[in-house]
């Protein structure tokens, strides 16, 4: 059966050779039965401008470009790769979509996003997000020499790791009920929600306006996990990464 594939939170970088191979392998297998691929953000661990992709990002561009000959590829920026722009998207054969988008698949409407905008309890993160998504702030960073950008990013990531180490994985970093309700209020036709970001894969059920609305949370690809959401005529199904056939190893 034909499927539309949704993934997020791979966090690829030059430090994740195993993961980068896994992604290339998944593309090779999806190619045969996939109508479209949606990447819902944080494909990359960091993004400092389309003028300085790391080796992993250059390889991914070639692989996604090859895949795009078989099925269209759509990309929504995450909280890490929010600076990914039209230049890289074109090189990878991807179409950039806005932060939140409603799409129709097999006769049903889906609301798709990275998901961080629905984490409305995490006030500190929302403040950080508002600053980082500001076009003037982005322009300043992108005008800095590459070495400075690398240094700023390394410092910011170290600070973020320290903070996460101190607070752990708390409830406020999850999507909130009110965040979901706000999104559904703006999209009354959406029959289901698909997002990533929280690294808490699940299919939740929300009751909104008398409708039952499933919310599919995509898995991240860390620590030997990974997986994808397959949407087909029969609905949504969370699947583990495809196994490579033995003879192809
Ligand atoms: C992305 C996150 C690092 C979270 C810097 C202006 C500034 C952009 C940037 C630098 C960092 C993205 C682009 C990265 C997300 C982190 C740490 C925590 C919670 C500026 C515009 F500062 F110079 F003004 N950056 N990078 N974090 O390394 O990809 O999302 S990043
Ligand atoms: Mn994220």
PDB file of C-alpha atoms and ligand atoms in Angstrom:
ATOM      1  CA  UNK A   1       0.000   0.000   0.000  1.00  0.00           C
ATOM      2  CA  UNK A   2       1.165   3.530  -0.778  1.00  0.00           C
ATOM      3  CA  UNK A   3       2.141   5.653   2.220  1.00  0.00           C
ATOM      4  CA  UNK A   4       3.123   9.172   3.182  1.00  0.00           C
ATOM      5  CA  UNK A   5       6.074   9.191   5.589  1.00  0.00           C
ATOM      6  CA  UNK A   6       6.580  11.611   8.509  1.00  0.00           C
ATOM      7  CA  UNK A   7       9.849  11.893  10.432  1.00  0.00           C
ATOM      8  CA  UNK A   8      11.426  14.384  12.858  1.00  0.00           C
ATOM      9  CA  UNK A   9      14.235  14.817  15.369  1.00  0.00           C
ATOM     10  CA  UNK A  10      16.999  12.826  13.693  1.00  0.00           C
ATOM     11  CA  UNK A  11      19.546  15.398  14.924  1.00  0.00           C
ATOM     12  CA  UNK A  12      22.093  14.416  12.256  1.00  0.00           C
ATOM     13  CA  UNK A  13      25.614  15.825  12.461  1.00  0.00           C
ATOM     14  CA  UNK A  14      29.207  14.877  11.678  1.00  0.00           C
ATOM     15  CA  UNK A  15      29.235  13.207  15.119  1.00  0.00           C
ATOM     16  CA  UNK A  16      26.478  10.697  14.231  1.00  0.00           C
ATOM     17  CA  UNK A  17      27.849   8.581  11.328  1.00  0.00           C
ATOM     18  CA  UNK A  18      25.694   5.580  12.309  1.00  0.00           C
ATOM     19  CA  UNK A  19      22.501   7.645  12.297  1.00  0.00           C
ATOM     20  CA  UNK A  20      23.422   9.291   8.995  1.00  0.00           C
ATOM     21  CA  UNK A  21      23.733   5.831   7.434  1.00  0.00           C
ATOM     22  CA  UNK A  22      20.405   4.767   8.950  1.00  0.00           C
ATOM     23  CA  UNK A  23      18.696   7.779   7.355  1.00  0.00           C
ATOM     24  CA  UNK A  24      20.233   7.071   3.927  1.00  0.00           C
ATOM     25  CA  UNK A  25      19.127   3.448   4.243  1.00  0.00           C
ATOM     26  CA  UNK A  26      15.553   4.397   5.192  1.00  0.00           C
ATOM     27  CA  UNK A  27      15.330   6.717   2.164  1.00  0.00           C
ATOM     28  CA  UNK A  28      16.424   3.855  -0.070  1.00  0.00           C
ATOM     29  CA  UNK A  29      13.677   1.609   1.262  1.00  0.00           C
ATOM     30  CA  UNK A  30      10.854   4.238   1.372  1.00  0.00           C
ATOM     31  CA  UNK A  31      11.561   5.180  -2.239  1.00  0.00           C
ATOM     32  CA  UNK A  32       9.523   2.218  -3.542  1.00  0.00           C
ATOM     33  CA  UNK A  33       6.141   2.815  -1.887  1.00  0.00           C
ATOM     34  CA  UNK A  34       6.043   6.429  -0.732  1.00  0.00           C
ATOM     35  CA  UNK A  35       3.811   9.224  -2.096  1.00  0.00           C
ATOM     36  CA  UNK A  36       5.599  11.991  -0.142  1.00  0.00           C
ATOM     37  CA  UNK A  37       8.103  12.499   2.676  1.00  0.00           C
ATOM     38  CA  UNK A  38       7.511  15.142   5.353  1.00  0.00           C
ATOM     39  CA  UNK A  39      10.449  16.078   7.570  1.00  0.00           C
ATOM     40  CA  UNK A  40       8.972  17.890  10.577  1.00  0.00           C
ATOM     41  CA  UNK A  41      12.096  19.581  11.875  1.00  0.00           C
ATOM     42  CA  UNK A  42      15.368  18.893  13.677  1.00  0.00           C
ATOM     43  CA  UNK A  43      16.704  16.788  10.846  1.00  0.00           C
ATOM     44  CA  UNK A  44      19.992  18.368  11.936  1.00  0.00           C
ATOM     45  CA  UNK A  45      21.468  18.857  15.393  1.00  0.00           C
ATOM     46  CA  UNK A  46      22.456  22.435  14.571  1.00  0.00           C
ATOM     47  CA  UNK A  47      22.176  24.870  11.673  1.00  0.00           C
ATOM     48  CA  UNK A  48      24.325  27.960  11.317  1.00  0.00           C
ATOM     49  CA  UNK A  49      23.358  29.049   7.813  1.00  0.00           C
ATOM     50  CA  UNK A  50      22.966  27.526   4.360  1.00  0.00           C
ATOM     51  CA  UNK A  51      26.470  28.770   3.530  1.00  0.00           C
ATOM     52  CA  UNK A  52      28.051  26.385   6.054  1.00  0.00           C
ATOM     53  CA  UNK A  53      26.488  22.912   5.969  1.00  0.00           C
ATOM     54  CA  UNK A  54      28.667  20.279   7.634  1.00  0.00           C
ATOM     55  CA  UNK A  55      29.699  17.124   5.746  1.00  0.00           C
ATOM     56  CA  UNK A  56      26.672  15.233   7.115  1.00  0.00           C
ATOM     57  CA  UNK A  57      24.334  17.927   5.771  1.00  0.00           C
ATOM     58  CA  UNK A  58      26.012  17.891   2.343  1.00  0.00           C
ATOM     59  CA  UNK A  59      25.630  14.114   2.164  1.00  0.00           C
ATOM     60  CA  UNK A  60      22.007  14.310   3.321  1.00  0.00           C
ATOM     61  CA  UNK A  61      21.288  16.912   0.613  1.00  0.00           C
ATOM     62  CA  UNK A  62      22.506  14.545  -2.107  1.00  0.00           C
ATOM     63  CA  UNK A  63      20.523  11.632  -0.639  1.00  0.00           C
ATOM     64  CA  UNK A  64      17.293  13.611  -0.237  1.00  0.00           C
ATOM     65  CA  UNK A  65      17.733  15.067  -3.722  1.00  0.00           C
ATOM     66  CA  UNK A  66      17.989  11.532  -5.152  1.00  0.00           C
ATOM     67  CA  UNK A  67      14.894  10.484  -3.166  1.00  0.00           C
ATOM     68  CA  UNK A  68      12.965  13.523  -4.464  1.00  0.00           C
ATOM     69  CA  UNK A  69      13.068  12.016  -7.962  1.00  0.00           C
ATOM     70  CA  UNK A  70      10.634   9.385  -6.604  1.00  0.00           C
ATOM     71  CA  UNK A  71       8.425  11.431  -4.268  1.00  0.00           C
ATOM     72  CA  UNK A  72       8.162  15.085  -3.175  1.00  0.00           C
ATOM     73  CA  UNK A  73       9.941  16.014   0.065  1.00  0.00           C
ATOM     74  CA  UNK A  74       8.615  18.722   2.401  1.00  0.00           C
ATOM     75  CA  UNK A  75      10.485  20.314   5.278  1.00  0.00           C
ATOM     76  CA  UNK A  76       9.302  22.244   8.330  1.00  0.00           C
ATOM     77  CA  UNK A  77      12.107  23.796  10.391  1.00  0.00           C
ATOM     78  CA  UNK A  78      12.622  22.619  13.973  1.00  0.00           C
ATOM     79  CA  UNK A  79      14.019  24.511  16.951  1.00  0.00           C
ATOM     80  CA  UNK A  80      17.561  23.464  15.989  1.00  0.00           C
ATOM     81  CA  UNK A  81      17.550  23.805  12.199  1.00  0.00           C
ATOM     82  CA  UNK A  82      15.270  26.884  12.107  1.00  0.00           C
ATOM     83  CA  UNK A  83      17.867  28.751  10.040  1.00  0.00           C
ATOM     84  CA  UNK A  84      17.709  26.187   7.235  1.00  0.00           C
ATOM     85  CA  UNK A  85      16.698  28.177   4.170  1.00  0.00           C
ATOM     86  CA  UNK A  86      15.737  28.096   0.500  1.00  0.00           C
ATOM     87  CA  UNK A  87      19.301  27.602  -0.710  1.00  0.00           C
ATOM     88  CA  UNK A  88      19.814  24.310   1.143  1.00  0.00           C
ATOM     89  CA  UNK A  89      16.212  23.235   0.497  1.00  0.00           C
ATOM     90  CA  UNK A  90      16.729  23.664  -3.245  1.00  0.00           C
ATOM     91  CA  UNK A  91      20.011  21.721  -3.145  1.00  0.00           C
ATOM     92  CA  UNK A  92      18.191  18.879  -1.336  1.00  0.00           C
ATOM     93  CA  UNK A  93      15.139  18.987  -3.611  1.00  0.00           C
ATOM     94  CA  UNK A  94      12.891  19.890  -0.661  1.00  0.00           C
ATOM     95  CA  UNK A  95       9.988  22.312  -0.434  1.00  0.00           C
ATOM     96  CA  UNK A  96      10.039  24.453   2.716  1.00  0.00           C
ATOM     97  CA  UNK A  97       6.689  24.729   4.492  1.00  0.00           C
ATOM     98  CA  UNK A  98       5.605  27.299   7.119  1.00  0.00           C
ATOM     99  CA  UNK A  99       5.838  26.462  10.860  1.00  0.00           C
ATOM    100  CA  UNK A 100       2.299  25.128  11.008  1.00  0.00           C
ATOM    101  CA  UNK A 101       0.502  23.732   8.008  1.00  0.00           C
ATOM    102  CA  UNK A 102      -2.748  21.919   7.261  1.00  0.00           C
ATOM    103  CA  UNK A 103      -2.482  19.298   4.509  1.00  0.00           C
ATOM    104  CA  UNK A 104      -4.935  16.877   2.905  1.00  0.00           C
ATOM    105  CA  UNK A 105      -3.883  13.228   2.516  1.00  0.00           C
ATOM    106  CA  UNK A 106      -6.129  10.442   1.229  1.00  0.00           C
ATOM    107  CA  UNK A 107      -9.224  12.584   1.860  1.00  0.00           C
ATOM    108  CA  UNK A 108      -8.364  13.610   5.449  1.00  0.00           C
ATOM    109  CA  UNK A 109      -6.903  16.845   6.834  1.00  0.00           C
ATOM    110  CA  UNK A 110      -3.777  16.730   9.000  1.00  0.00           C
ATOM    111  CA  UNK A 111      -2.293  19.565  11.027  1.00  0.00           C
ATOM    112  CA  UNK A 112       1.507  19.283  10.928  1.00  0.00           C
ATOM    113  CA  UNK A 113       4.281  21.203  12.695  1.00  0.00           C
ATOM    114  CA  UNK A 114       7.547  20.647  14.543  1.00  0.00           C
ATOM    115  CA  UNK A 115       5.535  20.920  17.763  1.00  0.00           C
ATOM    116  CA  UNK A 116       7.657  23.237  19.915  1.00  0.00           C
ATOM    117  CA  UNK A 117       5.148  26.067  19.447  1.00  0.00           C
ATOM    118  CA  UNK A 118       2.615  23.966  21.414  1.00  0.00           C
ATOM    119  CA  UNK A 119       4.912  23.682  24.462  1.00  0.00           C
ATOM    120  CA  UNK A 120       3.183  26.665  26.041  1.00  0.00           C
ATOM    121  CA  UNK A 121       4.094  25.802  29.673  1.00  0.00           C
ATOM    122  CA  UNK A 122       7.804  26.298  29.039  1.00  0.00           C
ATOM    123  CA  UNK A 123       7.910  30.076  29.274  1.00  0.00           C
ATOM    124  CA  UNK A 124      11.721  30.311  29.217  1.00  0.00           C
ATOM    125  CA  UNK A 125      11.841  28.281  26.002  1.00  0.00           C
ATOM    126  CA  UNK A 126       9.092  30.366  24.375  1.00  0.00           C
ATOM    127  CA  UNK A 127      11.067  33.520  25.174  1.00  0.00           C
ATOM    128  CA  UNK A 128      14.222  31.977  23.642  1.00  0.00           C
ATOM    129  CA  UNK A 129      12.188  30.879  20.625  1.00  0.00           C
ATOM    130  CA  UNK A 130      10.707  34.332  20.045  1.00  0.00           C
ATOM    131  CA  UNK A 131      14.194  35.874  20.016  1.00  0.00           C
ATOM    132  CA  UNK A 132      15.683  33.184  17.749  1.00  0.00           C
ATOM    133  CA  UNK A 133      12.801  33.330  15.258  1.00  0.00           C
ATOM    134  CA  UNK A 134      13.129  37.118  14.980  1.00  0.00           C
ATOM    135  CA  UNK A 135      14.272  37.945  11.418  1.00  0.00           C
ATOM    136  CA  UNK A 136      16.549  40.810  12.531  1.00  0.00           C
ATOM    137  CA  UNK A 137      18.309  38.579  15.097  1.00  0.00           C
ATOM    138  CA  UNK A 138      18.768  35.886  12.456  1.00  0.00           C
ATOM    139  CA  UNK A 139      20.185  38.398  10.003  1.00  0.00           C
ATOM    140  CA  UNK A 140      22.783  39.497  12.534  1.00  0.00           C
ATOM    141  CA  UNK A 141      23.942  35.926  13.187  1.00  0.00           C
ATOM    142  CA  UNK A 142      24.078  35.112   9.481  1.00  0.00           C
ATOM    143  CA  UNK A 143      26.250  38.168   8.830  1.00  0.00           C
ATOM    144  CA  UNK A 144      28.893  37.013  11.353  1.00  0.00           C
ATOM    145  CA  UNK A 145      32.071  35.203  10.247  1.00  0.00           C
ATOM    146  CA  UNK A 146      31.630  31.414  10.197  1.00  0.00           C
ATOM    147  CA  UNK A 147      34.112  30.837  13.029  1.00  0.00           C
ATOM    148  CA  UNK A 148      32.123  33.218  15.291  1.00  0.00           C
ATOM    149  CA  UNK A 149      28.877  31.465  14.438  1.00  0.00           C
ATOM    150  CA  UNK A 150      30.483  28.119  15.303  1.00  0.00           C
ATOM    151  CA  UNK A 151      31.653  29.500  18.651  1.00  0.00           C
ATOM    152  CA  UNK A 152      28.242  31.031  19.520  1.00  0.00           C
ATOM    153  CA  UNK A 153      26.479  27.793  18.620  1.00  0.00           C
ATOM    154  CA  UNK A 154      28.902  25.650  20.655  1.00  0.00           C
ATOM    155  CA  UNK A 155      28.451  27.942  23.686  1.00  0.00           C
ATOM    156  CA  UNK A 156      24.652  27.954  23.345  1.00  0.00           C
ATOM    157  CA  UNK A 157      24.499  24.174  23.010  1.00  0.00           C
ATOM    158  CA  UNK A 158      26.763  23.684  26.054  1.00  0.00           C
ATOM    159  CA  UNK A 159      24.559  26.054  28.100  1.00  0.00           C
ATOM    160  CA  UNK A 160      21.448  24.182  26.950  1.00  0.00           C
ATOM    161  CA  UNK A 161      22.950  20.801  27.922  1.00  0.00           C
ATOM    162  CA  UNK A 162      23.836  22.184  31.375  1.00  0.00           C
ATOM    163  CA  UNK A 163      20.275  23.442  31.837  1.00  0.00           C
ATOM    164  CA  UNK A 164      18.762  20.125  30.715  1.00  0.00           C
ATOM    165  CA  UNK A 165      21.115  18.235  33.039  1.00  0.00           C
ATOM    166  CA  UNK A 166      19.870  20.401  35.918  1.00  0.00           C
ATOM    167  CA  UNK A 167      16.115  20.189  35.237  1.00  0.00           C
ATOM    168  CA  UNK A 168      15.781  16.714  33.669  1.00  0.00           C
ATOM    169  CA  UNK A 169      12.925  15.834  31.333  1.00  0.00           C
ATOM    170  CA  UNK A 170      10.119  17.723  33.057  1.00  0.00           C
ATOM    171  CA  UNK A 171       6.434  17.990  32.206  1.00  0.00           C
ATOM    172  CA  UNK A 172       6.726  21.655  31.205  1.00  0.00           C
ATOM    173  CA  UNK A 173       8.891  20.679  28.205  1.00  0.00           C
ATOM    174  CA  UNK A 174       6.001  18.615  26.783  1.00  0.00           C
ATOM    175  CA  UNK A 175       3.221  19.840  24.519  1.00  0.00           C
ATOM    176  CA  UNK A 176       0.390  21.259  26.641  1.00  0.00           C
ATOM    177  CA  UNK A 177      -3.325  20.624  26.340  1.00  0.00           C
ATOM    178  CA  UNK A 178      -3.932  24.346  25.850  1.00  0.00           C
ATOM    179  CA  UNK A 179      -1.253  24.482  23.131  1.00  0.00           C
ATOM    180  CA  UNK A 180      -3.045  21.730  21.224  1.00  0.00           C
ATOM    181  CA  UNK A 181      -6.448  23.382  21.724  1.00  0.00           C
ATOM    182  CA  UNK A 182      -5.129  26.705  20.394  1.00  0.00           C
ATOM    183  CA  UNK A 183      -3.809  24.956  17.280  1.00  0.00           C
ATOM    184  CA  UNK A 184      -7.069  23.060  16.709  1.00  0.00           C
ATOM    185  CA  UNK A 185      -9.126  26.242  17.209  1.00  0.00           C
ATOM    186  CA  UNK A 186      -7.206  27.811  14.318  1.00  0.00           C
ATOM    187  CA  UNK A 187      -7.706  24.678  12.168  1.00  0.00           C
ATOM    188  CA  UNK A 188     -11.296  23.469  12.545  1.00  0.00           C
ATOM    189  CA  UNK A 189     -10.960  21.097   9.581  1.00  0.00           C
ATOM    190  CA  UNK A 190      -7.973  19.201  11.003  1.00  0.00           C
ATOM    191  CA  UNK A 191      -8.879  15.566  11.736  1.00  0.00           C
ATOM    192  CA  UNK A 192      -5.484  14.715  13.266  1.00  0.00           C
ATOM    193  CA  UNK A 193      -2.273  16.404  14.447  1.00  0.00           C
ATOM    194  CA  UNK A 194       1.265  15.218  13.645  1.00  0.00           C
ATOM    195  CA  UNK A 195       4.386  16.668  15.263  1.00  0.00           C
ATOM    196  CA  UNK A 196       7.773  15.824  16.776  1.00  0.00           C
ATOM    197  CA  UNK A 197      10.071  17.768  19.096  1.00  0.00           C
ATOM    198  CA  UNK A 198       9.196  16.270  22.495  1.00  0.00           C
ATOM    199  CA  UNK A 199      10.945  12.904  21.927  1.00  0.00           C
ATOM    200  CA  UNK A 200       7.931  11.273  23.605  1.00  0.00           C
ATOM    201  CA  UNK A 201       6.493   9.133  20.789  1.00  0.00           C
ATOM    202  CA  UNK A 202       2.823   8.271  21.274  1.00  0.00           C
ATOM    203  CA  UNK A 203      -0.615   8.612  19.756  1.00  0.00           C
ATOM    204  CA  UNK A 204      -2.743  10.760  22.083  1.00  0.00           C
ATOM    205  CA  UNK A 205      -6.456  11.435  21.732  1.00  0.00           C
ATOM    206  CA  UNK A 206      -7.913  14.887  22.269  1.00  0.00           C
ATOM    207  CA  UNK A 207     -11.592  15.747  22.381  1.00  0.00           C
ATOM    208  CA  UNK A 208     -12.112  19.149  20.865  1.00  0.00           C
ATOM    209  CA  UNK A 209     -15.420  20.713  19.799  1.00  0.00           C
ATOM    210  CA  UNK A 210     -17.054  17.286  20.124  1.00  0.00           C
ATOM    211  CA  UNK A 211     -14.514  15.748  17.729  1.00  0.00           C
ATOM    212  CA  UNK A 212     -12.004  13.057  18.626  1.00  0.00           C
ATOM    213  CA  UNK A 213      -8.646  14.240  17.272  1.00  0.00           C
ATOM    214  CA  UNK A 214      -5.657  11.897  17.399  1.00  0.00           C
ATOM    215  CA  UNK A 215      -2.244  13.519  17.949  1.00  0.00           C
ATOM    216  CA  UNK A 216       0.708  11.529  16.641  1.00  0.00           C
ATOM    217  CA  UNK A 217       4.049  12.371  18.284  1.00  0.00           C
ATOM    218  CA  UNK A 218       6.999  11.256  16.177  1.00  0.00           C
ATOM    219  CA  UNK A 219       9.955   9.426  17.737  1.00  0.00           C
ATOM    220  CA  UNK A 220      13.483  10.859  17.762  1.00  0.00           C
ATOM    221  CA  UNK A 221      16.247   8.702  16.263  1.00  0.00           C
ATOM    222  CA  UNK A 222      18.616   8.557  19.193  1.00  0.00           C
ATOM    223  CA  UNK A 223      20.004   5.606  21.186  1.00  0.00           C
ATOM    224  CA  UNK A 224      19.088   2.923  18.666  1.00  0.00           C
ATOM    225  CA  UNK A 225      15.475   4.061  18.477  1.00  0.00           C
ATOM    226  CA  UNK A 226      13.958   5.855  15.554  1.00  0.00           C
ATOM    227  CA  UNK A 227      10.898   5.270  13.504  1.00  0.00           C
ATOM    228  CA  UNK A 228       8.339   7.022  11.402  1.00  0.00           C
ATOM    229  CA  UNK A 229       4.647   7.633  10.980  1.00  0.00           C
ATOM    230  CA  UNK A 230       3.082   6.070   7.901  1.00  0.00           C
ATOM    231  CA  UNK A 231      -0.161   7.705   6.763  1.00  0.00           C
ATOM    232  CA  UNK A 232      -2.204   5.796   4.215  1.00  0.00           C
ATOM    233  CA  UNK A 233      -5.815   5.363   3.147  1.00  0.00           C
ATOM    234  CA  UNK A 234      -6.357   3.316   6.305  1.00  0.00           C
ATOM    235  CA  UNK A 235      -5.043   6.043   8.649  1.00  0.00           C
ATOM    236  CA  UNK A 236      -1.922   6.605  10.798  1.00  0.00           C
ATOM    237  CA  UNK A 237       0.508   3.934  11.904  1.00  0.00           C
ATOM    238  CA  UNK A 238       3.707   4.364  13.920  1.00  0.00           C
ATOM    239  CA  UNK A 239       6.415   2.081  12.548  1.00  0.00           C
ATOM    240  CA  UNK A 240       9.963   1.161  13.580  1.00  0.00           C
ATOM    241  CA  UNK A 241      12.711   1.868  11.054  1.00  0.00           C
ATOM    242  CA  UNK A 242      12.570  -0.451   8.066  1.00  0.00           C
ATOM    243  CA  UNK A 243      14.929  -3.411   8.314  1.00  0.00           C
ATOM    244  CA  UNK A 244      17.452  -3.671   5.544  1.00  0.00           C
ATOM    245  CA  UNK A 245      16.957  -6.966   3.689  1.00  0.00           C
ATOM    246  CA  UNK A 246      19.784  -9.416   4.534  1.00  0.00           C
ATOM    247  CA  UNK A 247      21.088  -9.766   0.969  1.00  0.00           C
ATOM    248  CA  UNK A 248      21.485  -5.983   0.683  1.00  0.00           C
ATOM    249  CA  UNK A 249      23.928  -5.730   3.616  1.00  0.00           C
TER     250      UNK A 249
HETATM  251  C1  LIG B   1      19.732  25.646  18.074  1.00  0.00           C
HETATM  252  C2  LIG B   1      19.257  25.519  20.417  1.00  0.00           C
HETATM  253  C3  LIG B   1      21.522  25.777  19.642  1.00  0.00           C
HETATM  254  C4  LIG B   1      17.200  25.162  21.775  1.00  0.00           C
HETATM  255  C5  LIG B   1      22.245  32.589  17.244  1.00  0.00           C
HETATM  256  C6  LIG B   1      20.979  34.443  16.410  1.00  0.00           C
HETATM  257  C7  LIG B   1      22.704  34.884  18.149  1.00  0.00           C
HETATM  258  C8  LIG B   1      20.590  32.204  15.559  1.00  0.00           C
HETATM  259  C9  LIG B   1      21.563  31.697  16.405  1.00  0.00           C
HETATM  260  C10 LIG B   1      23.006  29.785  17.133  1.00  0.00           C
HETATM  261  C11 LIG B   1      22.727  28.421  17.681  1.00  0.00           C
HETATM  262  C12 LIG B   1      21.095  28.038  15.904  1.00  0.00           C
HETATM  263  C13 LIG B   1      21.372  29.409  15.372  1.00  0.00           C
HETATM  264  C14 LIG B   1      21.064  25.775  18.352  1.00  0.00           C
HETATM  265  C15 LIG B   1      18.822  25.521  19.122  1.00  0.00           C
HETATM  266  C16 LIG B   1      20.599  25.655  20.661  1.00  0.00           C
HETATM  267  C17 LIG B   1      20.834  25.636  22.132  1.00  0.00           C
HETATM  268  C18 LIG B   1      19.450  25.479  22.732  1.00  0.00           C
HETATM  269  C19 LIG B   1      16.633  25.069  23.150  1.00  0.00           C
HETATM  270  C20 LIG B   1      21.947  33.937  17.245  1.00  0.00           C
HETATM  271  C21 LIG B   1      20.300  33.559  15.543  1.00  0.00           C
HETATM  272  F1  LIG B   1      22.833  34.368  19.339  1.00  0.00           F
HETATM  273  F2  LIG B   1      23.898  35.086  17.662  1.00  0.00           F
HETATM  274  F3  LIG B   1      22.070  36.041  18.235  1.00  0.00           F
HETATM  275  N1  LIG B   1      21.884  30.308  16.392  1.00  0.00           N
HETATM  276  N2  LIG B   1      22.260  27.528  16.617  1.00  0.00           N
HETATM  277  N3  LIG B   1      18.544  25.378  21.614  1.00  0.00           N
HETATM  278  O1  LIG B   1      23.496  25.541  17.488  1.00  0.00           O
HETATM  279  O2  LIG B   1      21.721  25.241  15.886  1.00  0.00           O
HETATM  280  O3  LIG B   1      16.454  25.067  20.832  1.00  0.00           O
HETATM  281  S1  LIG B   1      22.219  25.928  17.023  1.00  0.00           S
HETATM  282 MN1  LIG B   2      12.894  20.008  18.464  1.00  0.00          MN
END
